[in-house]
Amino acid sequence: MDYFLLPFRFERFENSEVLVNEVGDYIVCPIGTAEKIVGRHISETDGIYKDLISNYFISTTRIPRLIDNLATRYRTKKSFLDNFTSLHIFVMTIRCNQNCLYCQASSKENNQTTYDISYETLDYGIDLMFQSPSPYLTMEFQGGEPTLLYDKLKYAIEKSETINNLKNKHITYVICTNSVALTDDLLALCHNYNILISTSLDGPEFVHNKNRGKNDSYQKVITGIDRARSEIGKDRISALMTTSELSLDYPKEIVDSYIENGFSNIFLRALNPYGLVYKTNDWQNYYSRFVDFYKEALEYIIEKNKEGVYFEESFTVLILKKILTPFPIGFVDLQSPAGLINSVVVYNYDGFVYASDESRMLAEHNDFTFRLGSVKDKYTDLFYGRKVLEIANTWSNEVLAGCSDCAFQAYCGADPVRNYTTQNDMEGFRPTSAFCKKNKAIIQHIFSLIINRHDEVMPIFKNWIKQN
Amino acid sequence: MLNNTIKCLKNNLPEEVLIVYSADETLIGECFINNSDEQIEIQFGYEIDNLQSNSKYIQINKDVLDYVESGDILLVRPNGTVQIIFSKSSQDNVLFLTEQCNNHCLMCSQPPKRKDDVNYFYWLNSKLIDLLPLSLQKIGITGGEPTLLKERLVSLLSKIKNRLPEIEVQLLSNGRNFDDINYVHRISEIGLKKLLIGVPLHSDFYIDHDYIAQNNNAFNQTLKGLYNLARYNFNIELRVVINKINYYRLHKISEYIFKNLPFVYHVAFMGLEYTGLVPKNSKEIWIDPIDYKDELKKSVLNLASWGMNVSIFNLPLCLIDESLYTYTQKSISDWKIKYFEQCENCILKSICGGDFGTSLKYSPNIMPRLQVTCSS
């Protein structure tokens, strides 16, 4: 049979083959189908022939006659690139009032002001932020604990507001805080500028406190969340969890604690190999346990939804949106070209600009590979400079060995910083990449839910997607 | 609309009819009913040279034109036939632009004709637009294929926009000519505020679509056209007429729509009207809606679960799954609706859109939902 192949990839698991085309549309079919397609053994009378044609897997002409439509779909999926950098992270300090076991940011003691951002750095950073072509800006304050620097927070926000009177961008402010010491002044600031609070909650009291290395952290965080909710509105506070090795044993308890505390979602987030935790763990083992943890927690969440509780797992929603919809997502860790620089940039307390949050964490270990330059440098030199050119060679999974032919390429992302950190070069090596293994296992698990338990899970999944 | 033709034969007029008219040209005018002398006057907005009478009025006795109401717009032909081309009280008024079409769909209810009628209909509709009441809320534009008028469609739409800037316009087109982005651009430039373009999609598989449309390039042109329309932010209504050739892929069509055409404003799944070309192609095309009940349910619920705006047209409630009742619309024009004898006892009759009175064949599965009574 005469037909032409369009780019598609496939993966075998659980007695089926999943074929995925260039824009992430998939077809589930019997094992051996990909081989038949490539060998031109599919005939017009095969049921799958029509599906392959209409979903852009094969074409009767060398260039499909609807290639412009396919291009539009591709452009749509990649439209997170349209506006360039939108997330601007300001690391205000790496001082902190907690002592988390897994701290990824190498926090310092509470009173060493040498680790604070200067007004000058803030000024330069804000100026660079406004040079971004994006009409949407998110200005995110991180640490350490950024609320320790109330005056500088206020200064940075007010300065941005003033400049924005001329620039007219849509700015969203986010403060990442552990919420243990939310002052009246800070909450008033949040109220005045509609600031979102992103906090950390690792689960039930014993897990959370153990992770924090404090006895009273959980109580303080919950009190902080409650206060923030009543002062600035329930929808203005979100929480992130980090899965410590201890957490791995308590998937249900962690989900329950989120539900009990009035959250409607959880982001099951694995540890990143940066900061304090770097080199202290057996990562392969950790990630394989994390996948089991994820599956168990997701199963429990699905049960909860079936009981009528609306509760979503945010990472799953991101993957689902990529698999099931024609729309893009704005999540920097699952992008290709990667989120770093294209979507996010970091102005660090040290006066330098970094390619991503993880990049500045590396710098704490005196590795400045992903330092783009000083905040005093010119915008074009920073964002279009040699360093960025170098990183750009490896920031697309389309061109990475092991990713370029992976069925899940359209659902995953590239991460040169992680490759560099864990595997010593930005290119990375997929067969031993724990990140690859983890993502593949999770995407595969989501696929098997969609395939094997379609009628049970799809209403829940679609409902999640619709809310996002 | 066309079926409302009222013939007043010039040579054989009933006594009570008075048509003071004998001209070479076809005339269009607004009609006024004068109750006192039981006469109808059709007033033209322009001078008519060849009228035998000195007046600009044509008089027709009311008894014959039972349907006519004040404010209707009539077409009077030289041979004496009078046709209502705009009915003031109707919600379904259309501008009929041509009987020609570049598709020849197997289930077309108004089979296209070859004759070049573009000049005539352009003239007619230009006049008609000038007479449309300023209070008019909405108007349809149909054919044949209206885009065959090319530039003259643009000029008719501009005329509508100038006279009735707030009007809701529903344009039915197979979408093929919108594959020319410049054409789409020009229509966009008119700036009609509320224009909905209804485009049929017969399948997600081009060979099926092309076969139904009887044209080898139909699918590709229509799909390009839809993307061009989307680029200019037009409101699009996709219309899937369900038939024996496409019903088995209905769920796949719905998935195709969500993946490839998520920008459409509305998706309508439509039952067949057993008229036009359908009787001739019955064997190939006709299917009892009861036989695609499950496919329809999956498809409608799939699109709805993605948050898409979806409806079912032209199918009586007894032929579809109960879970779909909220998606049905009374889509058949008032004068076409038919209910059956058995429908009289049906408790759903008041919310049911019925079937086409114009169909020549119906599903044998039309049956009433009866009141459930508790017997002691």
mmCIF file of C-alpha atoms in Angstrom, chain A residues 72-227:
data_model
loop_
_atom_site.group_PDB
_atom_site.id
_atom_site.type_symbol
_atom_site.label_atom_id
_atom_site.label_comp_id
_atom_site.label_asym_id
_atom_site.label_seq_id
_atom_site.Cartn_x
_atom_site.Cartn_y
_atom_site.Cartn_z
ATOM 1 C CA THR A 72 -1.246 25.440 13.399
ATOM 2 C CA ARG A 73 -1.754 22.640 15.879
ATOM 3 C CA TYR A 74 1.992 22.359 16.436
ATOM 4 C CA ARG A 75 2.263 26.105 16.899
ATOM 5 C CA THR A 76 -0.587 25.956 19.409
ATOM 6 C CA LYS A 77 1.170 23.282 21.451
ATOM 7 C CA LYS A 78 4.346 25.342 21.430
ATOM 8 C CA SER A 79 2.645 28.674 22.011
ATOM 9 C CA PHE A 80 4.123 28.887 25.508
ATOM 10 C CA LEU A 81 7.116 30.228 23.581
ATOM 11 C CA ASP A 82 5.238 33.116 22.013
ATOM 12 C CA ASN A 83 5.890 35.749 24.635
ATOM 13 C CA PHE A 84 9.320 34.673 25.864
ATOM 14 C CA THR A 85 10.192 35.010 29.556
ATOM 15 C CA SER A 86 7.144 35.573 31.732
ATOM 16 C CA LEU A 87 8.211 34.194 35.137
ATOM 17 C CA HIS A 88 10.739 36.414 36.879
ATOM 18 C CA ILE A 89 12.004 35.005 40.129
ATOM 19 C CA PHE A 90 13.651 37.289 42.645
ATOM 20 C CA VAL A 91 15.631 35.403 45.267
ATOM 21 C CA MET A 92 15.390 37.913 48.096
ATOM 22 C CA THR A 93 17.643 36.086 50.532
ATOM 23 C CA ILE A 94 18.737 32.611 51.387
ATOM 24 C CA ARG A 95 18.282 33.225 55.085
ATOM 25 C CA CYS A 96 15.504 31.177 56.572
ATOM 26 C CA ASN A 97 13.675 30.633 59.854
ATOM 27 C CA GLN A 98 13.243 26.909 59.236
ATOM 28 C CA ASN A 99 15.732 24.116 58.916
ATOM 29 C CA CYS A 100 14.346 21.692 56.378
ATOM 30 C CA LEU A 101 16.149 18.404 55.977
ATOM 31 C CA TYR A 102 15.766 18.439 52.235
ATOM 32 C CA CYS A 103 16.377 22.158 51.672
ATOM 33 C CA GLN A 104 17.200 22.639 48.010
ATOM 34 C CA ALA A 105 18.250 26.236 48.393
ATOM 35 C CA SER A 106 21.077 25.892 50.899
ATOM 36 C CA SER A 107 19.488 28.169 53.453
ATOM 37 C CA LYS A 108 21.581 30.114 55.943
ATOM 38 C CA GLU A 109 21.043 31.164 59.501
ATOM 39 C CA ASN A 110 18.510 33.827 60.230
ATOM 40 C CA ASN A 111 20.698 36.824 60.929
ATOM 41 C CA GLN A 112 23.374 36.920 58.257
ATOM 42 C CA THR A 113 22.302 39.898 56.158
ATOM 43 C CA THR A 114 25.111 39.327 53.671
ATOM 44 C CA TYR A 115 22.754 36.832 52.066
ATOM 45 C CA ASP A 116 20.112 39.484 51.349
ATOM 46 C CA ILE A 117 19.391 41.064 47.979
ATOM 47 C CA SER A 118 20.424 44.723 47.652
ATOM 48 C CA TYR A 119 18.205 47.579 46.561
ATOM 49 C CA GLU A 120 20.513 48.061 43.630
ATOM 50 C CA THR A 121 20.074 44.454 42.473
ATOM 51 C CA LEU A 122 16.311 44.815 42.826
ATOM 52 C CA ASP A 123 16.362 47.957 40.676
ATOM 53 C CA TYR A 124 18.392 46.312 37.948
ATOM 54 C CA GLY A 125 16.342 43.106 38.104
ATOM 55 C CA ILE A 126 13.058 44.970 37.813
ATOM 56 C CA ASP A 127 14.394 46.936 34.892
ATOM 57 C CA LEU A 128 15.382 43.707 33.125
ATOM 58 C CA MET A 129 11.992 42.168 33.906
ATOM 59 C CA PHE A 130 10.208 45.001 32.151
ATOM 60 C CA GLN A 131 12.378 44.524 29.082
ATOM 61 C CA SER A 132 10.806 41.105 28.564
ATOM 62 C CA PRO A 133 8.489 41.195 25.540
ATOM 63 C CA SER A 134 5.830 39.238 27.432
ATOM 64 C CA PRO A 135 2.606 41.143 28.139
ATOM 65 C CA TYR A 136 2.126 38.837 31.144
ATOM 66 C CA LEU A 137 4.662 38.935 33.931
ATOM 67 C CA THR A 138 4.795 36.897 37.074
ATOM 68 C CA MET A 139 7.064 38.383 39.690
ATOM 69 C CA GLU A 140 7.837 35.655 42.181
ATOM 70 C CA PHE A 141 9.680 36.222 45.431
ATOM 71 C CA GLN A 142 11.656 33.314 46.754
ATOM 72 C CA GLY A 143 14.251 32.509 49.333
ATOM 73 C CA GLY A 144 15.278 31.373 51.816
ATOM 74 C CA GLU A 145 12.311 32.999 53.395
ATOM 75 C CA PRO A 146 11.480 36.202 51.494
ATOM 76 C CA THR A 147 9.105 37.509 54.152
ATOM 77 C CA LEU A 148 12.123 38.169 56.351
ATOM 78 C CA LEU A 149 12.724 41.150 54.062
ATOM 79 C CA TYR A 150 9.387 42.906 54.271
ATOM 80 C CA ASP A 151 10.762 46.356 53.409
ATOM 81 C CA LYS A 152 12.471 45.132 50.278
ATOM 82 C CA LEU A 153 9.404 43.146 49.183
ATOM 83 C CA LYS A 154 7.306 46.255 49.535
ATOM 84 C CA TYR A 155 9.904 48.323 47.720
ATOM 85 C CA ALA A 156 10.113 45.877 44.795
ATOM 86 C CA ILE A 157 6.354 45.644 44.357
ATOM 87 C CA GLU A 158 5.745 49.357 44.619
ATOM 88 C CA LYS A 159 8.550 50.082 42.209
ATOM 89 C CA SER A 160 7.132 47.576 39.711
ATOM 90 C CA GLU A 161 3.675 49.101 40.055
ATOM 91 C CA THR A 162 5.062 52.543 39.338
ATOM 92 C CA ILE A 163 6.960 51.414 36.262
ATOM 93 C CA ASN A 164 3.949 49.460 35.092
ATOM 94 C CA ASN A 165 1.881 52.631 34.929
ATOM 95 C CA LEU A 166 3.758 53.207 31.704
ATOM 96 C CA LYS A 167 4.293 49.599 30.591
ATOM 97 C CA ASN A 168 0.762 48.319 31.146
ATOM 98 C CA LYS A 169 1.583 44.666 31.578
ATOM 99 C CA HIS A 170 -0.507 42.141 33.479
ATOM 100 C CA ILE A 171 1.562 41.438 36.555
ATOM 101 C CA THR A 172 0.925 38.625 38.985
ATOM 102 C CA TYR A 173 2.849 38.729 42.249
ATOM 103 C CA VAL A 174 3.700 35.559 44.125
ATOM 104 C CA ILE A 175 5.429 35.231 47.466
ATOM 105 C CA CYS A 176 6.833 31.803 48.274
ATOM 106 C CA THR A 177 6.809 31.547 52.031
ATOM 107 C CA ASN A 178 6.741 28.875 54.664
ATOM 108 C CA SER A 179 3.945 30.890 56.307
ATOM 109 C CA VAL A 180 5.299 30.461 59.807
ATOM 110 C CA ALA A 181 5.699 34.198 60.387
ATOM 111 C CA LEU A 182 3.139 36.063 58.323
ATOM 112 C CA THR A 183 2.927 39.563 59.801
ATOM 113 C CA ASP A 184 0.002 41.981 59.603
ATOM 114 C CA ASP A 185 2.060 44.262 57.394
ATOM 115 C CA LEU A 186 2.830 41.475 54.986
ATOM 116 C CA LEU A 187 -0.790 40.347 54.734
ATOM 117 C CA ALA A 188 -1.854 43.949 54.169
ATOM 118 C CA LEU A 189 0.679 44.159 51.354
ATOM 119 C CA CYS A 190 -0.714 40.930 49.877
ATOM 120 C CA HIS A 191 -4.198 42.328 50.148
ATOM 121 C CA ASN A 192 -3.299 45.646 48.508
ATOM 122 C CA TYR A 193 -1.521 44.152 45.520
ATOM 123 C CA ASN A 194 -3.553 40.972 45.127
ATOM 124 C CA ILE A 195 -0.459 38.882 45.839
ATOM 125 C CA LEU A 196 -0.633 35.101 45.713
ATOM 126 C CA ILE A 197 0.919 33.170 48.557
ATOM 127 C CA SER A 198 2.608 29.930 47.687
ATOM 128 C CA THR A 199 3.409 27.984 50.807
ATOM 129 C CA SER A 200 4.833 24.614 51.719
ATOM 130 C CA LEU A 201 2.918 21.886 53.430
ATOM 131 C CA ASP A 202 4.372 18.413 53.408
ATOM 132 C CA GLY A 203 1.430 16.530 54.830
ATOM 133 C CA PRO A 204 0.328 15.493 58.295
ATOM 134 C CA GLU A 205 1.928 16.980 61.396
ATOM 135 C CA PHE A 206 4.501 14.276 62.063
ATOM 136 C CA VAL A 207 5.727 14.217 58.458
ATOM 137 C CA HIS A 208 5.794 17.964 58.097
ATOM 138 C CA ASN A 209 7.609 18.620 61.367
ATOM 139 C CA LYS A 210 10.143 15.908 60.771
ATOM 140 C CA ASN A 211 10.898 17.320 57.321
ATOM 141 C CA ARG A 212 11.294 20.808 58.769
ATOM 142 C CA GLY A 213 13.535 19.787 61.623
ATOM 143 C CA LYS A 214 11.192 21.673 63.990
ATOM 144 C CA ASN A 215 8.557 20.561 66.480
ATOM 145 C CA ASP A 216 6.033 23.292 65.928
ATOM 146 C CA SER A 217 6.314 24.038 62.225
ATOM 147 C CA TYR A 218 3.054 22.302 61.206
ATOM 148 C CA GLN A 219 0.957 24.201 63.707
ATOM 149 C CA LYS A 220 2.530 27.490 62.677
ATOM 150 C CA VAL A 221 2.023 26.817 58.967
ATOM 151 C CA ILE A 222 -1.629 25.849 59.434
ATOM 152 C CA THR A 223 -2.208 28.917 61.578
ATOM 153 C CA GLY A 224 -0.482 31.017 58.916
ATOM 154 C CA ILE A 225 -2.576 29.511 56.118
ATOM 155 C CA ASP A 226 -5.802 30.111 58.053
ATOM 156 C CA ARG A 227 -4.860 33.694 58.757
#
